[in-house]
PDB file of C-alpha atoms in Angstrom:
ATOM      1  CA  UNK Z1095     -98.392-127.078 -62.373  1.00 71.00           C
ATOM      2  CA  UNK Z1096    -100.088-125.265 -59.568  1.00 80.00           C
ATOM      3  CA  UNK Z1097    -103.156-125.623 -57.075  1.00 81.00           C
ATOM      4  CA  UNK Z1098    -104.446-122.377 -56.407  1.00 81.00           C
ATOM      5  CA  UNK Z1099    -101.247-120.347 -54.831  1.00 85.00           C
ATOM      6  CA  UNK Z1100     -99.559-123.859 -53.659  1.00 93.00           C
ATOM      7  CA  UNK Z1101     -96.919-124.657 -55.745  1.00 94.00           C
ATOM      8  CA  UNK Z1102     -96.499-129.005 -56.582  1.00 96.00           C
ATOM      9  CA  UNK Z1103     -93.401-130.403 -56.374  1.00 98.00           C
ATOM     10  CA  UNK Z1104     -91.733-133.954 -55.594  1.00 98.00           C
ATOM     11  CA  UNK Z1105     -89.079-135.447 -53.267  1.00 98.00           C
ATOM     12  CA  UNK Z1106     -86.759-137.999 -55.215  1.00 98.00           C
ATOM     13  CA  UNK Z1107     -87.382-140.428 -52.409  1.00 97.00           C
ATOM     14  CA  UNK Z1108     -90.788-140.664 -54.782  1.00 98.00           C
ATOM     15  CA  UNK Z1109     -88.710-142.416 -57.390  1.00 97.00           C
ATOM     16  CA  UNK Z1110     -86.171-144.211 -55.296  1.00 96.00           C
ATOM     17  CA  UNK Z1111     -87.507-145.278 -52.230  1.00 95.00           C
ATOM     18  CA  UNK Z1112     -83.767-146.099 -50.915  1.00 91.00           C
ATOM     19  CA  UNK Z1113     -84.298-149.793 -52.367  1.00 90.00           C
ATOM     20  CA  UNK Z1114     -87.284-150.461 -50.301  1.00 90.00           C
ATOM     21  CA  UNK Z1115     -89.696-149.653 -53.234  1.00 94.00           C
ATOM     22  CA  UNK Z1116     -90.552-151.996 -56.282  1.00 94.00           C
ATOM     23  CA  UNK Z1117     -87.877-149.832 -58.272  1.00 94.00           C
ATOM     24  CA  UNK Z1118     -85.363-152.067 -56.015  1.00 92.00           C
ATOM     25  CA  UNK Z1119     -82.097-151.042 -56.076  1.00 91.00           C
ATOM     26  CA  UNK Z1120     -82.203-149.322 -59.253  1.00 89.00           C
ATOM     27  CA  UNK Z1121     -82.203-145.731 -59.282  1.00 88.00           C
ATOM     28  CA  UNK Z1122     -82.187-143.116 -61.977  1.00 94.00           C
ATOM     29  CA  UNK Z1123     -79.418-140.104 -61.800  1.00 95.00           C
ATOM     30  CA  UNK Z1124     -80.340-136.770 -60.353  1.00 95.00           C
ATOM     31  CA  UNK Z1125     -80.354-135.303 -63.908  1.00 95.00           C
ATOM     32  CA  UNK Z1126     -83.243-138.054 -65.027  1.00 97.00           C
ATOM     33  CA  UNK Z1127     -85.583-137.271 -61.963  1.00 97.00           C
ATOM     34  CA  UNK Z1128     -84.883-133.693 -63.107  1.00 98.00           C
ATOM     35  CA  UNK Z1129     -86.361-134.301 -66.385  1.00 97.00           C
ATOM     36  CA  UNK Z1130     -89.092-136.776 -65.223  1.00 97.00           C
ATOM     37  CA  UNK Z1131     -90.568-134.164 -63.252  1.00 97.00           C
ATOM     38  CA  UNK Z1132     -90.580-131.800 -65.787  1.00 97.00           C
ATOM     39  CA  UNK Z1133     -92.598-134.147 -67.869  1.00 97.00           C
ATOM     40  CA  UNK Z1134     -94.815-134.498 -65.308  1.00 96.00           C
ATOM     41  CA  UNK Z1135     -95.785-130.397 -65.242  1.00 96.00           C
ATOM     42  CA  UNK Z1136     -94.509-130.093 -61.584  1.00 97.00           C
ATOM     43  CA  UNK Z1137     -92.979-126.552 -60.392  1.00 96.00           C
ATOM     44  CA  UNK Z1138     -90.010-128.174 -58.582  1.00 98.00           C
ATOM     45  CA  UNK Z1139     -88.316-131.240 -57.124  1.00 98.00           C
ATOM     46  CA  UNK Z1140     -86.956-131.732 -53.345  1.00 98.00           C
ATOM     47  CA  UNK Z1141     -83.668-133.364 -53.241  1.00 98.00           C
ATOM     48  CA  UNK Z1142     -82.767-136.398 -50.737  1.00 97.00           C
ATOM     49  CA  UNK Z1143     -79.245-136.248 -49.735  1.00 95.00           C
ATOM     50  CA  UNK Z1144     -78.565-139.402 -50.289  1.00 94.00           C
ATOM     51  CA  UNK Z1145     -79.667-139.046 -53.683  1.00 96.00           C
ATOM     52  CA  UNK Z1146     -76.515-136.622 -54.655  1.00 96.00           C
ATOM     53  CA  UNK Z1147     -74.017-138.204 -56.458  1.00 91.00           C
ATOM     54  CA  UNK Z1148     -71.851-135.312 -55.558  1.00 96.00           C
ATOM     55  CA  UNK Z1149     -71.656-131.869 -53.984  1.00 97.00           C
ATOM     56  CA  UNK Z1150     -69.049-130.882 -55.292  1.00 97.00           C
ATOM     57  CA  UNK Z1151     -69.165-127.267 -56.617  1.00 96.00           C
ATOM     58  CA  UNK Z1152     -69.220-127.815 -60.451  1.00 97.00           C
ATOM     59  CA  UNK Z1153     -71.591-130.599 -60.026  1.00 97.00           C
ATOM     60  CA  UNK Z1154     -74.295-128.870 -58.650  1.00 98.00           C
ATOM     61  CA  UNK Z1155     -73.973-125.581 -60.485  1.00 98.00           C
ATOM     62  CA  UNK Z1156     -74.839-128.482 -63.436  1.00 97.00           C
ATOM     63  CA  UNK Z1157     -77.754-129.922 -61.506  1.00 98.00           C
ATOM     64  CA  UNK Z1158     -78.899-126.266 -60.555  1.00 98.00           C
ATOM     65  CA  UNK Z1159     -78.653-125.451 -64.703  1.00 98.00           C
ATOM     66  CA  UNK Z1160     -80.407-128.189 -65.265  1.00 98.00           C
ATOM     67  CA  UNK Z1161     -83.565-127.422 -62.891  1.00 98.00           C
ATOM     68  CA  UNK Z1162     -83.772-124.177 -64.550  1.00 98.00           C
ATOM     69  CA  UNK Z1163     -83.507-125.040 -67.867  1.00 97.00           C
ATOM     70  CA  UNK Z1164     -86.586-127.624 -67.131  1.00 97.00           C
ATOM     71  CA  UNK Z1165     -88.381-124.619 -65.653  1.00 97.00           C
ATOM     72  CA  UNK Z1166     -88.096-126.705 -61.950  1.00 97.00           C
ATOM     73  CA  UNK Z1167     -87.120-124.803 -58.410  1.00 98.00           C
ATOM     74  CA  UNK Z1168     -84.858-126.740 -56.623  1.00 98.00           C
ATOM     75  CA  UNK Z1169     -87.285-126.515 -53.469  1.00 98.00           C
ATOM     76  CA  UNK Z1170     -85.291-128.001 -50.504  1.00 98.00           C
ATOM     77  CA  UNK Z1171     -82.439-130.963 -49.767  1.00 98.00           C
ATOM     78  CA  UNK Z1172     -82.545-132.893 -46.785  1.00 97.00           C
ATOM     79  CA  UNK Z1173     -80.003-133.786 -44.343  1.00 97.00           C
ATOM     80  CA  UNK Z1174     -79.311-136.930 -42.075  1.00 95.00           C
ATOM     81  CA  UNK Z1175     -78.707-136.226 -39.202  1.00 97.00           C
ATOM     82  CA  UNK Z1176     -79.147-137.036 -35.507  1.00 98.00           C
ATOM     83  CA  UNK Z1177     -78.492-134.089 -32.184  1.00 98.00           C
ATOM     84  CA  UNK Z1178     -79.811-137.180 -29.952  1.00 98.00           C
ATOM     85  CA  UNK Z1179     -76.795-138.087 -28.554  1.00 98.00           C
ATOM     86  CA  UNK Z1180     -75.322-137.713 -24.625  1.00 98.00           C
ATOM     87  CA  UNK Z1181     -71.599-137.017 -26.410  1.00 98.00           C
ATOM     88  CA  UNK Z1182     -70.514-133.404 -26.851  1.00 98.00           C
ATOM     89  CA  UNK Z1183     -68.212-134.005 -29.996  1.00 98.00           C
ATOM     90  CA  UNK Z1184     -70.786-136.240 -32.024  1.00 98.00           C
ATOM     91  CA  UNK Z1185     -73.452-133.467 -31.460  1.00 98.00           C
ATOM     92  CA  UNK Z1186     -70.843-130.995 -33.011  1.00 98.00           C
ATOM     93  CA  UNK Z1187     -69.687-133.583 -35.932  1.00 98.00           C
ATOM     94  CA  UNK Z1188     -73.939-133.531 -36.528  1.00 98.00           C
ATOM     95  CA  UNK Z1189     -74.202-129.668 -36.476  1.00 98.00           C
ATOM     96  CA  UNK Z1190     -71.155-129.896 -38.600  1.00 98.00           C
ATOM     97  CA  UNK Z1191     -73.611-131.799 -40.991  1.00 98.00           C
ATOM     98  CA  UNK Z1192     -76.348-129.629 -40.606  1.00 98.00           C
ATOM     99  CA  UNK Z1193     -73.904-127.029 -41.967  1.00 98.00           C
ATOM    100  CA  UNK Z1194     -72.626-128.696 -44.824  1.00 98.00           C
ATOM    101  CA  UNK Z1195     -76.311-128.978 -46.067  1.00 98.00           C
ATOM    102  CA  UNK Z1196     -77.190-125.958 -45.739  1.00 98.00           C
ATOM    103  CA  UNK Z1197     -74.209-125.070 -48.182  1.00 98.00           C
ATOM    104  CA  UNK Z1198     -75.560-126.716 -50.519  1.00 98.00           C
ATOM    105  CA  UNK Z1199     -78.681-125.436 -50.256  1.00 98.00           C
ATOM    106  CA  UNK Z1200     -76.966-122.566 -51.189  1.00 98.00           C
ATOM    107  CA  UNK Z1201     -75.274-123.353 -53.983  1.00 98.00           C
ATOM    108  CA  UNK Z1202     -78.335-124.837 -55.407  1.00 98.00           C
ATOM    109  CA  UNK Z1203     -80.658-122.090 -54.879  1.00 98.00           C
ATOM    110  CA  UNK Z1204     -82.850-123.922 -52.517  1.00 98.00           C
ATOM    111  CA  UNK Z1205     -85.309-122.312 -50.027  1.00 97.00           C
ATOM    112  CA  UNK Z1206     -84.398-124.796 -47.501  1.00 98.00           C
ATOM    113  CA  UNK Z1207     -83.035-127.852 -46.021  1.00 98.00           C
ATOM    114  CA  UNK Z1208     -85.554-130.623 -44.522  1.00 98.00           C
ATOM    115  CA  UNK Z1209     -83.862-131.631 -40.896  1.00 98.00           C
ATOM    116  CA  UNK Z1210     -84.754-134.104 -38.473  1.00 98.00           C
ATOM    117  CA  UNK Z1211     -85.609-134.002 -34.608  1.00 97.00           C
ATOM    118  CA  UNK Z1212     -83.778-136.771 -34.017  1.00 96.00           C
ATOM    119  CA  UNK Z1213     -84.318-139.837 -32.201  1.00 96.00           C
ATOM    120  CA  UNK Z1214     -82.462-142.182 -29.051  1.00 96.00           C
ATOM    121  CA  UNK Z1215     -81.892-145.137 -31.734  1.00 93.00           C
ATOM    122  CA  UNK Z1216     -82.934-147.861 -29.031  1.00 95.00           C
ATOM    123  CA  UNK Z1217     -85.034-149.590 -31.531  1.00 94.00           C
ATOM    124  CA  UNK Z1218     -82.573-149.712 -34.820  1.00 88.00           C
ATOM    125  CA  UNK Z1219     -85.060-151.846 -36.968  1.00 87.00           C
ATOM    126  CA  UNK Z1220     -87.207-149.273 -39.005  1.00 83.00           C
ATOM    127  CA  UNK Z1221     -90.173-152.068 -38.786  1.00 84.00           C
ATOM    128  CA  UNK Z1222     -89.798-152.903 -35.072  1.00 89.00           C
ATOM    129  CA  UNK Z1223     -90.065-149.195 -34.664  1.00 90.00           C
ATOM    130  CA  UNK Z1224     -93.419-149.009 -36.892  1.00 87.00           C
ATOM    131  CA  UNK Z1225     -94.568-152.247 -34.756  1.00 86.00           C
ATOM    132  CA  UNK Z1226     -93.986-149.880 -31.807  1.00 87.00           C
ATOM    133  CA  UNK Z1227     -95.873-147.060 -33.383  1.00 87.00           C
ATOM    134  CA  UNK Z1228     -93.048-145.376 -33.737  1.00 87.00           C
ATOM    135  CA  UNK Z1229     -91.897-144.800 -29.968  1.00 89.00           C
ATOM    136  CA  UNK Z1230     -88.485-146.005 -28.322  1.00 94.00           C
ATOM    137  CA  UNK Z1231     -87.459-145.893 -24.569  1.00 95.00           C
ATOM    138  CA  UNK Z1232     -84.812-143.741 -23.579  1.00 97.00           C
ATOM    139  CA  UNK Z1233     -80.820-144.641 -23.355  1.00 97.00           C
ATOM    140  CA  UNK Z1234     -80.569-145.716 -20.012  1.00 97.00           C
ATOM    141  CA  UNK Z1235     -79.662-143.158 -16.940  1.00 98.00           C
ATOM    142  CA  UNK Z1236     -80.983-140.311 -19.713  1.00 98.00           C
ATOM    143  CA  UNK Z1237     -84.263-138.284 -19.887  1.00 98.00           C
ATOM    144  CA  UNK Z1238     -86.325-137.231 -22.690  1.00 97.00           C
ATOM    145  CA  UNK Z1239     -85.933-133.306 -21.160  1.00 98.00           C
ATOM    146  CA  UNK Z1240     -81.871-134.172 -21.506  1.00 98.00           C
ATOM    147  CA  UNK Z1241     -83.043-134.702 -25.576  1.00 98.00           C
ATOM    148  CA  UNK Z1242     -84.662-131.685 -26.161  1.00 98.00           C
ATOM    149  CA  UNK Z1243     -82.337-129.913 -24.418  1.00 98.00           C
ATOM    150  CA  UNK Z1244     -79.351-131.106 -26.965  1.00 98.00           C
ATOM    151  CA  UNK Z1245     -81.016-130.537 -29.939  1.00 98.00           C
ATOM    152  CA  UNK Z1246     -82.488-127.049 -28.708  1.00 98.00           C
ATOM    153  CA  UNK Z1247     -78.888-126.017 -28.344  1.00 98.00           C
ATOM    154  CA  UNK Z1248     -78.171-127.381 -31.595  1.00 98.00           C
ATOM    155  CA  UNK Z1249     -80.594-125.871 -33.966  1.00 98.00           C
ATOM    156  CA  UNK Z1250     -79.874-122.595 -32.180  1.00 98.00           C
ATOM    157  CA  UNK Z1251     -76.663-122.919 -33.524  1.00 98.00           C
ATOM    158  CA  UNK Z1252     -77.382-124.338 -36.833  1.00 98.00           C
ATOM    159  CA  UNK Z1253     -80.348-121.612 -37.106  1.00 98.00           C
ATOM    160  CA  UNK Z1254     -77.490-119.109 -36.853  1.00 98.00           C
ATOM    161  CA  UNK Z1255     -75.777-120.528 -39.576  1.00 98.00           C
ATOM    162  CA  UNK Z1256     -78.549-120.605 -41.889  1.00 98.00           C
ATOM    163  CA  UNK Z1257     -79.603-117.089 -41.167  1.00 98.00           C
ATOM    164  CA  UNK Z1258     -75.787-115.966 -42.596  1.00 98.00           C
ATOM    165  CA  UNK Z1259     -76.785-118.270 -46.210  1.00 98.00           C
ATOM    166  CA  UNK Z1260     -80.122-117.422 -46.175  1.00 98.00           C
ATOM    167  CA  UNK Z1261     -81.380-121.024 -46.123  1.00 98.00           C
ATOM    168  CA  UNK Z1262     -84.448-122.149 -43.917  1.00 98.00           C
ATOM    169  CA  UNK Z1263     -84.474-125.085 -41.696  1.00 99.00           C
ATOM    170  CA  UNK Z1264     -87.503-127.138 -42.602  1.00 99.00           C
ATOM    171  CA  UNK Z1265     -88.091-129.586 -39.122  1.00 98.00           C
ATOM    172  CA  UNK Z1266     -89.984-132.920 -39.963  1.00 98.00           C
ATOM    173  CA  UNK Z1267     -92.694-134.476 -37.872  1.00 98.00           C
ATOM    174  CA  UNK Z1268     -90.417-137.490 -38.188  1.00 94.00           C
ATOM    175  CA  UNK Z1269     -90.508-140.315 -34.843  1.00 92.00           C
ATOM    176  CA  UNK Z1270     -88.602-139.900 -31.769  1.00 94.00           C
ATOM    177  CA  UNK Z1271     -88.692-136.379 -30.552  1.00 97.00           C
ATOM    178  CA  UNK Z1272     -91.360-134.936 -33.731  1.00 97.00           C
ATOM    179  CA  UNK Z1273     -93.384-137.542 -33.185  1.00 96.00           C
ATOM    180  CA  UNK Z1274     -96.372-135.609 -32.465  1.00 97.00           C
ATOM    181  CA  UNK Z1275     -96.853-132.302 -32.677  1.00 98.00           C
ATOM    182  CA  UNK Z1276     -96.282-131.195 -29.547  1.00 98.00           C
ATOM    183  CA  UNK Z1277     -92.566-132.602 -29.779  1.00 98.00           C
ATOM    184  CA  UNK Z1278     -92.125-130.661 -32.970  1.00 98.00           C
ATOM    185  CA  UNK Z1279     -93.704-127.350 -31.177  1.00 98.00           C
ATOM    186  CA  UNK Z1280     -91.384-127.614 -28.366  1.00 98.00           C
ATOM    187  CA  UNK Z1281     -88.043-127.748 -30.383  1.00 98.00           C
ATOM    188  CA  UNK Z1282     -89.689-124.636 -32.283  1.00 98.00           C
ATOM    189  CA  UNK Z1283     -90.673-122.651 -29.440  1.00 98.00           C
ATOM    190  CA  UNK Z1284     -87.270-123.579 -27.752  1.00 98.00           C
ATOM    191  CA  UNK Z1285     -84.788-122.915 -30.145  1.00 98.00           C
ATOM    192  CA  UNK Z1286     -86.803-119.341 -31.227  1.00 98.00           C
ATOM    193  CA  UNK Z1287     -85.759-118.748 -34.457  1.00 98.00           C
ATOM    194  CA  UNK Z1288     -87.379-117.511 -37.838  1.00 98.00           C
ATOM    195  CA  UNK Z1289     -85.154-119.862 -39.619  1.00 98.00           C
ATOM    196  CA  UNK Z1290     -86.438-122.594 -38.484  1.00 98.00           C
ATOM    197  CA  UNK Z1291     -90.191-123.501 -39.933  1.00 98.00           C
ATOM    198  CA  UNK Z1292     -92.040-126.771 -40.061  1.00 99.00           C
ATOM    199  CA  UNK Z1293     -91.884-129.569 -42.823  1.00 98.00           C
ATOM    200  CA  UNK Z1294     -95.262-130.663 -41.925  1.00 98.00           C
ATOM    201  CA  UNK Z1295     -95.479-134.554 -43.544  1.00 98.00           C
ATOM    202  CA  UNK Z1296     -99.378-135.826 -44.061  1.00 98.00           C
ATOM    203  CA  UNK Z1297     -98.612-139.398 -43.190  1.00 97.00           C
ATOM    204  CA  UNK Z1298     -96.600-139.472 -40.292  1.00 97.00           C
ATOM    205  CA  UNK Z1299     -98.860-138.919 -37.650  1.00 97.00           C
ATOM    206  CA  UNK Z1300    -100.571-142.237 -38.325  1.00 95.00           C
ATOM    207  CA  UNK Z1301     -99.825-143.627 -34.944  1.00 94.00           C
ATOM    208  CA  UNK Z1302    -101.854-140.628 -33.209  1.00 96.00           C
ATOM    209  CA  UNK Z1303    -105.291-140.426 -32.183  1.00 96.00           C
ATOM    210  CA  UNK Z1304    -106.509-137.289 -34.596  1.00 98.00           C
ATOM    211  CA  UNK Z1305    -103.803-137.059 -37.081  1.00 98.00           C
ATOM    212  CA  UNK Z1306    -105.416-133.806 -38.582  1.00 98.00           C
ATOM    213  CA  UNK Z1307    -105.822-132.251 -35.001  1.00 98.00           C
ATOM    214  CA  UNK Z1308    -101.670-132.474 -34.751  1.00 98.00           C
ATOM    215  CA  UNK Z1309    -101.428-131.545 -38.632  1.00 98.00           C
ATOM    216  CA  UNK Z1310    -103.826-128.074 -37.273  1.00 98.00           C
ATOM    217  CA  UNK Z1311    -101.004-127.639 -34.992  1.00 98.00           C
ATOM    218  CA  UNK Z1312     -98.220-127.518 -36.773  1.00 98.00           C
ATOM    219  CA  UNK Z1313     -99.840-125.826 -40.082  1.00 98.00           C
ATOM    220  CA  UNK Z1314     -99.609-122.004 -39.095  1.00 98.00           C
ATOM    221  CA  UNK Z1315     -95.765-123.001 -38.671  1.00 98.00           C
ATOM    222  CA  UNK Z1316     -95.325-124.933 -41.965  1.00 98.00           C
ATOM    223  CA  UNK Z1317     -93.154-123.784 -44.705  1.00 98.00           C
ATOM    224  CA  UNK Z1318     -93.587-126.787 -46.344  1.00 98.00           C
ATOM    225  CA  UNK Z1319     -96.251-129.885 -47.135  1.00 98.00           C
ATOM    226  CA  UNK Z1320     -94.699-133.641 -47.762  1.00 98.00           C
ATOM    227  CA  UNK Z1321     -97.803-135.203 -49.346  1.00 98.00           C
ATOM    228  CA  UNK Z1322     -97.512-138.669 -49.047  1.00 98.00           C
ATOM    229  CA  UNK Z1323     -99.261-141.155 -51.052  1.00 98.00           C
ATOM    230  CA  UNK Z1324     -99.712-144.835 -51.396  1.00 98.00           C
ATOM    231  CA  UNK Z1325    -100.356-145.480 -54.763  1.00 98.00           C
ATOM    232  CA  UNK Z1326    -101.132-149.713 -54.255  1.00 97.00           C
ATOM    233  CA  UNK Z1327    -100.886-150.074 -50.653  1.00 97.00           C
ATOM    234  CA  UNK Z1328     -97.704-148.210 -48.471  1.00 96.00           C
ATOM    235  CA  UNK Z1329     -94.231-150.123 -48.299  1.00 93.00           C
ATOM    236  CA  UNK Z1330     -94.324-149.908 -44.360  1.00 91.00           C
ATOM    237  CA  UNK Z1331     -98.540-148.650 -43.649  1.00 93.00           C
ATOM    238  CA  UNK Z1332    -100.666-147.226 -45.335  1.00 94.00           C
ATOM    239  CA  UNK Z1333    -102.314-143.979 -44.033  1.00 94.00           C
ATOM    240  CA  UNK Z1334    -106.259-143.255 -45.529  1.00 94.00           C
ATOM    241  CA  UNK Z1335    -105.225-139.912 -45.790  1.00 97.00           C
ATOM    242  CA  UNK Z1336    -108.260-137.065 -46.514  1.00 96.00           C
ATOM    243  CA  UNK Z1337    -106.670-134.440 -48.859  1.00 96.00           C
ATOM    244  CA  UNK Z1338    -109.890-132.444 -48.710  1.00 95.00           C
ATOM    245  CA  UNK Z1339    -109.497-131.803 -44.922  1.00 96.00           C
ATOM    246  CA  UNK Z1340    -106.018-131.404 -45.394  1.00 97.00           C
ATOM    247  CA  UNK Z1341    -106.684-128.786 -47.587  1.00 95.00           C
ATOM    248  CA  UNK Z1342    -108.823-126.928 -45.645  1.00 95.00           C
ATOM    249  CA  UNK Z1343    -106.479-127.113 -42.533  1.00 97.00           C
ATOM    250  CA  UNK Z1344    -103.499-125.533 -44.956  1.00 96.00           C
ATOM    251  CA  UNK Z1345    -105.751-122.967 -46.454  1.00 95.00           C
ATOM    252  CA  UNK Z1346    -106.737-121.935 -43.151  1.00 95.00           C
ATOM    253  CA  UNK Z1347    -103.437-121.278 -41.566  1.00 97.00           C
ATOM    254  CA  UNK Z1348    -102.822-119.254 -44.701  1.00 96.00           C
ATOM    255  CA  UNK Z1349    -100.175-121.702 -46.031  1.00 96.00           C
ATOM    256  CA  UNK Z1350     -98.998-120.736 -49.768  1.00 94.00           C
ATOM    257  CA  UNK Z1351     -95.732-122.573 -50.450  1.00 95.00           C
ATOM    258  CA  UNK Z1352     -94.857-126.071 -51.948  1.00 97.00           C
ATOM    259  CA  UNK Z1353     -96.730-129.601 -51.634  1.00 97.00           C
ATOM    260  CA  UNK Z1354     -93.977-131.986 -52.018  1.00 98.00           C
ATOM    261  CA  UNK Z1355     -95.520-135.148 -52.964  1.00 98.00           C
ATOM    262  CA  UNK Z1356     -93.090-138.278 -51.560  1.00 98.00           C
ATOM    263  CA  UNK Z1357     -94.511-141.327 -52.773  1.00 98.00           C
ATOM    264  CA  UNK Z1358     -94.367-144.388 -50.488  1.00 97.00           C
ATOM    265  CA  UNK Z1359     -97.202-147.051 -52.449  1.00 97.00           C
ATOM    266  CA  UNK Z1360     -95.773-149.907 -54.194  1.00 97.00           C
ATOM    267  CA  UNK Z1361     -96.593-148.394 -57.359  1.00 97.00           C
ATOM    268  CA  UNK Z1362     -93.805-148.029 -59.726  1.00 96.00           C
ATOM    269  CA  UNK Z1363     -92.490-144.418 -59.143  1.00 96.00           C
ATOM    270  CA  UNK Z1364     -93.781-142.950 -62.666  1.00 94.00           C
ATOM    271  CA  UNK Z1365     -97.261-144.552 -61.987  1.00 97.00           C
ATOM    272  CA  UNK Z1366     -97.392-143.889 -58.230  1.00 97.00           C
ATOM    273  CA  UNK Z1367     -96.419-140.072 -59.128  1.00 97.00           C
ATOM    274  CA  UNK Z1368     -99.125-139.564 -61.912  1.00 97.00           C
ATOM    275  CA  UNK Z1369    -101.987-140.934 -59.791  1.00 98.00           C
ATOM    276  CA  UNK Z1370    -101.127-138.983 -56.754  1.00 98.00           C
ATOM    277  CA  UNK Z1371    -100.807-135.775 -58.581  1.00 96.00           C
ATOM    278  CA  UNK Z1372    -104.509-137.114 -60.083  1.00 95.00           C
ATOM    279  CA  UNK Z1373    -105.381-137.765 -56.330  1.00 95.00           C
ATOM    280  CA  UNK Z1374    -104.354-134.259 -55.188  1.00 95.00           C
ATOM    281  CA  UNK Z1375    -106.060-132.361 -57.554  1.00 92.00           C
ATOM    282  CA  UNK Z1376    -109.474-133.996 -57.159  1.00 92.00           C
ATOM    283  CA  UNK Z1377    -109.051-133.796 -53.351  1.00 92.00           C
ATOM    284  CA  UNK Z1378    -108.088-130.120 -53.324  1.00 89.00           C
ATOM    285  CA  UNK Z1379    -109.902-128.688 -55.619  1.00 83.00           C
ATOM    286  CA  UNK Z1380    -112.141-127.566 -53.001  1.00 71.00           C
ATOM    287  CA  UNK Z1381    -109.843-126.259 -50.570  1.00 68.00           C
ATOM    288  CA  UNK Z1382    -107.678-123.866 -53.139  1.00 66.00           C
ATOM    289  CA  UNK Z1383    -106.145-120.455 -51.515  1.00 63.00           C
TER     290      UNK Z1383
END
């Protein structure tokens, strides 16, 4: 299923919200997620790294085969890491985590790896972080400038490796250093690599005064869009997103890639995805490139 030059995918997060959705702790296997994406007529699937039961080469080969037999591209996998730490040894460990997921993406034939800008972790509870509008203080004795410097240096290293493997790193606007477009662009411009692009999450600028201005600032650098939806009301919050306007922003920026649905509503996964698809098709019809 396509919308003009845009291809449609779904994140495996839409099927299992880390035990916090109405599906509870039960989640389908990745093979079942592939089958359900195909049944919905999607073009691709984006895989949350936490959902991979195994990264053994033979298991990744079987997953890649199943996706191909269903006519699905494996769009990206997600790395879970954090470069915001004053400990150089820990930053090296985090760099190794990203490099490992670059290898997984290459084996799966995935275009990219979703990556984070990182955060301090001084607000541990996610509900408390949302209550603080996604903002947390630095570790005592350290500064935001130092956090950006650590992160940019780490991204320069992992981008070199990503380029060798032909995998694009997709930096998501995801709280912490990347809670604003300015933070994302600071990392992007500081790293200065063609292998670092943006995964634009439409729902993660909810605390900014003008979310659409934030999206417009990132749209020219975007290689993947997380189309966040909240069918049945959001698990954490509900962002009232104008997808017609978002479509116009993407079209004007010349975006041609995947819209990957991240269903974060209270509706059961299959219902949430079906209604999300209908919502996107209605809203984006006038903005098709």
